[in-house]
Amino acid sequence: MRLTDYTDYALRLLMHLGVNPGKIITVREIADIHRISHNHLCKIAHQLGIHGVLTTLRGRAGGIQLARPPEQIMLGAVIRLTEPDFQMVDCFSETPSSCVLAGRCRLKGVLAEATAAFLARLDQVPLSALLPAAAPSLRAT
């Protein structure tokens, strides 16, 4: 299984905000520090804001911050928000598969179980588990 860059960037964004608790930080600042496309990161921040993971503040003094403490943001929930699907092989799609093994193959079931176990484990991991105990602030200088 491979997570998309979108999810990777979302997790980096959240970790950055997690080590800067209570601070309002611009998407531009985070994009510059992590060398990520500003436009791409804006889309991610917007989605996380819509789903209540981030608080977004508009205007001159605007920026983003975590909407909840890092202990209350579970990685499984974030990954479900940012991954378009977990279609690991063609037979996972809604459209009929052209695979000659369709209907007899057990791979789909095994992969579905593995994906469920993966997400169940991440449902137990809060964002705070990714943050250092005494986190140094990651601010542009």
Coordinates of N, CA and C in Angstrom, one line a residue:
M1 N 0.8 -1.2 0.0 CA 0.0 0.0 0.0 C 0.9 1.2 0.0
R2 N 0.5 2.2 -0.7 CA 1.2 3.5 -0.8 C 0.3 4.6 -0.6
L3 N 0.6 5.5 0.3 CA -0.2 6.7 0.5 C 0.2 7.8 -0.5
T4 N -0.8 8.6 -0.9 CA -0.5 9.6 -1.9 C 0.3 10.7 -1.3
D5 N 0.9 11.6 -2.2 CA 1.6 12.8 -1.7 C 0.6 13.7 -0.9
Y6 N -0.6 13.7 -1.4 CA -1.6 14.5 -0.7 C -1.7 14.2 0.8
T7 N -1.8 12.9 1.1 CA -1.8 12.5 2.5 C -0.5 12.8 3.2
D8 N 0.6 12.5 2.5 CA 1.9 12.8 3.1 C 2.0 14.3 3.5
Y9 N 1.6 15.2 2.6 CA 1.6 16.6 2.8 C 0.7 17.0 3.9
A10 N -0.5 16.4 4.0 CA -1.5 16.7 5.1 C -0.9 16.3 6.4
L11 N -0.2 15.2 6.5 CA 0.4 14.8 7.8 C 1.5 15.7 8.2
R12 N 2.3 16.1 7.2 CA 3.4 17.1 7.5 C 2.8 18.4 8.0
L13 N 1.8 18.9 7.3 CA 1.1 20.1 7.8 C 0.6 20.0 9.2
L14 N 0.0 18.9 9.5 CA -0.5 18.7 10.9 C 0.6 18.5 11.9
M15 N 1.7 17.9 11.6 CA 2.8 17.7 12.5 C 3.4 19.1 12.7
H16 N 3.5 19.9 11.7 CA 4.1 21.3 11.8 C 3.2 22.1 12.8
L17 N 1.9 22.0 12.6 CA 1.0 22.8 13.5 C 1.1 22.2 14.9
G18 N 1.3 20.9 15.0 CA 1.3 20.2 16.3 C 2.5 20.6 17.1
V19 N 3.6 21.0 16.5 CA 4.8 21.4 17.3 C 4.8 22.9 17.5
N20 N 3.7 23.6 17.0 CA 3.6 25.0 17.2 C 2.2 25.2 17.8
P21 N 1.9 24.7 19.0 CA 0.5 24.7 19.5 C 0.0 26.1 19.8
G22 N -1.2 26.4 19.4 CA -1.8 27.7 19.6 C -1.4 28.8 18.7
K23 N -0.4 28.6 17.9 CA 0.1 29.6 17.0 C -0.6 29.6 15.7
I24 N -0.9 30.7 15.1 CA -1.5 30.9 13.8 C -0.4 31.0 12.8
I25 N -0.4 30.0 11.9 CA 0.7 30.0 10.9 C 0.1 30.0 9.5
T26 N 0.8 30.7 8.6 CA 0.3 30.8 7.3 C 0.6 29.5 6.5
V27 N -0.2 29.2 5.5 CA 0.1 28.1 4.7 C 1.3 28.3 3.9
R28 N 1.6 29.6 3.5 CA 2.8 29.9 2.8 C 4.0 29.6 3.6
E29 N 4.0 29.9 4.9 CA 5.2 29.6 5.7 C 5.4 28.1 5.8
I30 N 4.4 27.3 6.0 CA 4.6 25.9 6.0 C 5.0 25.3 4.7
A31 N 4.5 25.8 3.6 CA 4.9 25.4 2.3 C 6.4 25.7 2.0
D32 N 6.8 26.9 2.4 CA 8.2 27.2 2.2 C 9.1 26.4 3.0
I33 N 8.8 26.2 4.3 CA 9.6 25.4 5.2 C 9.8 23.9 4.7
H34 N 8.6 23.4 4.3 CA 8.6 21.9 3.9 C 8.8 21.7 2.4
R35 N 9.0 22.8 1.6 CA 9.3 22.8 0.2 C 8.2 22.0 -0.5
I36 N 6.9 22.5 -0.2 CA 5.7 21.9 -0.8 C 5.0 23.0 -1.6
S37 N 4.4 22.7 -2.7 CA 3.6 23.7 -3.5 C 2.6 24.4 -2.6
H38 N 2.6 25.7 -2.6 CA 1.7 26.5 -1.8 C 0.3 26.2 -2.3
N39 N 0.0 26.1 -3.6 CA -1.3 25.9 -4.0 C -1.8 24.5 -3.6
H40 N -1.0 23.5 -3.7 CA -1.4 22.2 -3.2 C -1.7 22.2 -1.8
L41 N -0.8 22.8 -1.0 CA -1.0 22.9 0.5 C -2.3 23.6 0.8
C42 N -2.6 24.7 0.1 CA -3.9 25.4 0.3 C -5.1 24.5 0.1
K43 N -5.1 23.6 -0.9 CA -6.2 22.7 -1.1 C -6.3 21.7 0.1
I44 N -5.2 21.3 0.6 CA -5.2 20.3 1.7 C -5.7 21.0 3.0
A45 N -5.2 22.2 3.2 CA -5.7 23.0 4.4 C -7.2 23.3 4.3
H46 N -7.6 23.6 3.1 CA -9.1 23.9 2.9 C -9.9 22.6 3.3
Q47 N -9.5 21.5 2.8 CA -10.2 20.2 3.1 C -10.2 19.9 4.6
L48 N -9.0 20.0 5.2 CA -8.9 19.8 6.6 C -9.7 20.8 7.4
G49 N -9.8 22.0 7.0 CA -10.7 23.0 7.6 C -12.1 22.7 7.5
I50 N -12.6 22.3 6.4 CA -14.0 21.9 6.2 C -14.4 20.7 7.1
H51 N -13.5 19.8 7.3 CA -13.8 18.6 8.1 C -13.4 18.8 9.6
G52 N -13.1 20.1 10.0 CA -12.9 20.4 11.4 C -11.6 20.0 12.1
V53 N -10.6 19.7 11.2 CA -9.3 19.3 11.7 C -8.5 20.6 12.0
L54 N -8.7 21.5 11.1 CA -8.0 22.8 11.3 C -9.0 23.9 11.5
T55 N -8.5 25.0 12.1 CA -9.3 26.3 12.2 C -8.6 27.2 11.2
T56 N -9.3 27.8 10.3 CA -8.7 28.7 9.3 C -9.2 30.1 9.7
L57 N -8.2 31.0 9.6 CA -8.5 32.4 9.9 C -8.1 33.3 8.7
R58 N -9.1 34.0 8.2 CA -8.8 34.8 7.0 C -8.3 36.2 7.4
G59 N -7.8 36.9 6.4 CA -7.3 38.3 6.6 C -5.9 38.4 6.8
R60 N -5.5 39.6 7.0 CA -4.1 40.0 7.2 C -3.3 39.2 8.2
A61 N -3.9 39.0 9.4 CA -3.3 38.2 10.4 C -3.8 36.8 10.4
G62 N -4.3 36.3 9.3 CA -4.9 35.0 9.2 C -3.8 33.9 9.1
G63 N -4.3 32.7 9.1 CA -3.5 31.5 9.0 C -4.3 30.3 9.4
I64 N -3.6 29.3 9.8 CA -4.3 28.1 10.2 C -3.7 27.6 11.6
Q65 N -4.5 26.8 12.3 CA -4.0 26.2 13.5 C -4.9 24.9 13.7
L66 N -4.4 24.0 14.6 CA -5.2 22.8 14.8 C -6.5 23.2 15.5
A67 N -7.6 22.6 15.1 CA -8.9 22.9 15.7 C -9.1 22.1 17.0
R68 N -8.3 21.1 17.2 CA -8.4 20.3 18.5 C -6.9 20.0 18.9
P69 N -6.8 19.6 20.2 CA -5.5 19.2 20.6 C -5.0 18.0 19.8
P70 N -3.6 17.8 19.6 CA -3.1 16.7 18.8 C -3.5 15.3 19.4
E71 N -3.8 15.2 20.6 CA -4.3 14.0 21.2 C -5.6 13.5 20.7
Q72 N -6.4 14.5 20.2 CA -7.7 14.2 19.7 C -7.8 14.0 18.2
I73 N -6.7 14.1 17.5 CA -6.7 14.0 16.0 C -6.1 12.6 15.7
M74 N -6.9 11.7 15.2 CA -6.4 10.3 15.0 C -6.0 10.2 13.5
L75 N -4.9 9.5 13.3 CA -4.3 9.4 12.0 C -5.2 8.7 11.0
G76 N -5.9 7.7 11.5 CA -6.9 6.9 10.6 C -7.9 7.9 10.0
A77 N -8.4 8.8 10.9 CA -9.5 9.7 10.4 C -8.9 10.6 9.3
V78 N -7.7 11.1 9.5 CA -7.0 12.0 8.6 C -6.8 11.3 7.3
I79 N -6.3 10.1 7.3 CA -6.0 9.3 6.1 C -7.3 9.0 5.4
R80 N -8.3 8.7 6.1 CA -9.6 8.5 5.3 C -10.1 9.7 4.6
L81 N -9.8 10.9 5.2 CA -10.2 12.2 4.6 C -9.3 12.5 3.3
T82 N -8.1 12.1 3.4 CA -7.1 12.5 2.3 C -6.9 11.5 1.2
E83 N -7.2 10.3 1.5 CA -7.0 9.2 0.4 C -8.3 9.1 -0.4
P84 N -8.2 9.1 -1.7 CA -9.4 9.0 -2.5 C -10.0 7.7 -2.4
D85 N -9.2 6.6 -2.3 CA -9.8 5.3 -2.2 C -8.6 4.3 -1.8
F86 N -9.0 3.1 -1.5 CA -8.0 2.2 -1.1 C -8.0 1.0 -2.1
Q87 N -8.3 1.3 -3.3 CA -8.4 0.3 -4.4 C -7.0 -0.2 -4.7
M88 N -6.6 -1.3 -4.1 CA -5.2 -1.8 -4.3 C -5.1 -2.6 -5.6
V89 N -6.2 -3.2 -6.1 CA -6.1 -3.9 -7.3 C -7.4 -3.7 -8.1
D90 N -7.5 -4.0 -9.3 CA -8.6 -3.7 -10.2 C -10.0 -4.3 -9.6
C91 N -9.9 -5.4 -9.0 CA -11.2 -6.0 -8.6 C -11.8 -5.3 -7.4
F92 N -11.2 -4.3 -6.9 CA -11.8 -3.5 -5.8 C -12.7 -2.4 -6.4
S93 N -12.6 -2.1 -7.7 CA -13.5 -1.1 -8.2 C -14.9 -1.5 -8.3
E94 N -15.8 -0.6 -8.5 CA -17.2 -0.8 -8.6 C -17.6 -1.4 -10.0
T95 N -16.8 -1.1 -11.0 CA -17.0 -1.7 -12.3 C -16.6 -3.1 -12.4
P96 N -17.3 -3.9 -13.2 CA -16.9 -5.3 -13.3 C -15.4 -5.5 -13.7
S97 N -14.8 -6.4 -13.1 CA -13.4 -6.7 -13.4 C -13.2 -7.6 -14.6
S98 N -12.1 -7.3 -15.3 CA -11.8 -8.1 -16.5 C -10.9 -9.3 -16.1
C99 N -10.7 -9.5 -14.8 CA -9.8 -10.5 -14.4 C -10.5 -11.9 -14.5
V100 N -9.8 -12.8 -15.1 CA -10.3 -14.2 -15.3 C -10.5 -14.9 -14.0
L101 N -9.9 -14.4 -12.9 CA -10.1 -15.1 -11.6 C -11.2 -14.5 -10.8
A102 N -11.9 -13.5 -11.3 CA -13.0 -12.8 -10.6 C -14.0 -13.9 -10.1
G103 N -14.4 -13.8 -8.9 CA -15.4 -14.7 -8.4 C -14.8 -15.9 -7.7
R104 N -13.5 -16.2 -8.0 CA -12.8 -17.4 -7.4 C -11.6 -17.0 -6.6
C105 N -11.1 -15.8 -6.8 CA -9.9 -15.4 -6.2 C -10.2 -14.9 -4.8
R106 N -9.2 -15.2 -3.9 CA -9.4 -14.8 -2.5 C -8.5 -13.6 -2.2
L107 N -7.7 -13.1 -3.1 CA -6.8 -12.0 -2.9 C -7.6 -10.7 -2.5
K108 N -8.7 -10.5 -3.1 CA -9.5 -9.3 -2.7 C -9.8 -9.3 -1.3
G109 N -10.3 -10.4 -0.7 CA -10.7 -10.5 0.7 C -9.5 -10.3 1.6
V110 N -8.4 -10.9 1.2 CA -7.2 -10.7 2.1 C -6.7 -9.3 2.1
L111 N -6.7 -8.6 0.9 CA -6.2 -7.2 0.9 C -7.2 -6.3 1.6
A112 N -8.5 -6.6 1.5 CA -9.5 -5.8 2.2 C -9.3 -5.9 3.7
E113 N -9.0 -7.1 4.2 CA -8.7 -7.3 5.6 C -7.5 -6.6 6.0
A114 N -6.5 -6.6 5.2 CA -5.2 -5.9 5.5 C -5.4 -4.4 5.6
T115 N -6.2 -3.9 4.7 CA -6.5 -2.5 4.6 C -7.3 -2.1 5.9
A116 N -8.3 -2.9 6.3 CA -9.1 -2.6 7.5 C -8.2 -2.7 8.7
A117 N -7.2 -3.6 8.8 CA -6.3 -3.7 9.9 C -5.4 -2.5 10.0
F118 N -4.9 -2.1 8.8 CA -4.1 -0.9 8.7 C -4.8 0.4 9.2
L119 N -6.0 0.6 8.8 CA -6.8 1.7 9.2 C -7.2 1.6 10.7
A120 N -7.5 0.4 11.1 CA -7.9 0.2 12.6 C -6.7 0.6 13.5
R121 N -5.5 0.2 13.1 CA -4.3 0.6 13.9 C -4.1 2.1 13.9
L122 N -4.3 2.7 12.7 CA -4.1 4.2 12.7 C -5.2 4.9 13.4
D123 N -6.3 4.3 13.6 CA -7.4 4.9 14.4 C -7.0 5.0 15.8
Q124 N -6.0 4.2 16.2 CA -5.6 4.3 17.6 C -4.4 5.2 17.8
V125 N -3.9 5.8 16.8 CA -2.7 6.6 16.9 C -3.1 8.1 16.7
P126 N -2.9 8.9 17.8 CA -3.1 10.3 17.7 C -2.0 11.1 17.1
L127 N -2.3 12.2 16.6 CA -1.2 13.1 16.0 C -0.1 13.3 17.0
S128 N -0.5 13.4 18.3 CA 0.5 13.7 19.3 C 1.6 12.6 19.4
A129 N 1.3 11.4 18.9 CA 2.3 10.3 18.9 C 3.4 10.6 17.9
L130 N 3.2 11.4 16.9 CA 4.2 11.8 15.9 C 5.1 12.9 16.3
L131 N 4.7 13.6 17.4 CA 5.4 14.8 17.8 C 6.4 14.5 18.9
P132 N 7.6 15.1 18.8 CA 8.6 14.9 19.9 C 8.1 15.4 21.2
A133 N 8.6 14.8 22.3 CA 8.1 15.2 23.6 C 8.4 16.7 23.9
A134 N 9.5 17.2 23.6 CA 9.9 18.6 23.7 C 10.1 19.1 22.3
A135 N 9.0 19.4 21.6 CA 9.1 19.7 20.2 C 9.7 21.1 20.0
P136 N 10.8 21.2 19.2 CA 11.3 22.5 18.8 C 10.3 23.1 17.8
S137 N 10.2 24.4 17.9 CA 9.3 25.1 17.0 C 9.9 25.1 15.6
L138 N 9.1 24.9 14.6 CA 9.5 24.9 13.2 C 9.0 26.2 12.6
R139 N 9.7 27.3 12.8 CA 9.2 28.6 12.2 C 10.3 29.1 11.3
A140 N 9.8 29.7 10.3 CA 10.8 30.3 9.3 C 11.5 31.5 10.0
T141 N 12.8 31.6 9.7 CA 13.5 32.7 10.4 C 13.9 33.7 9.4

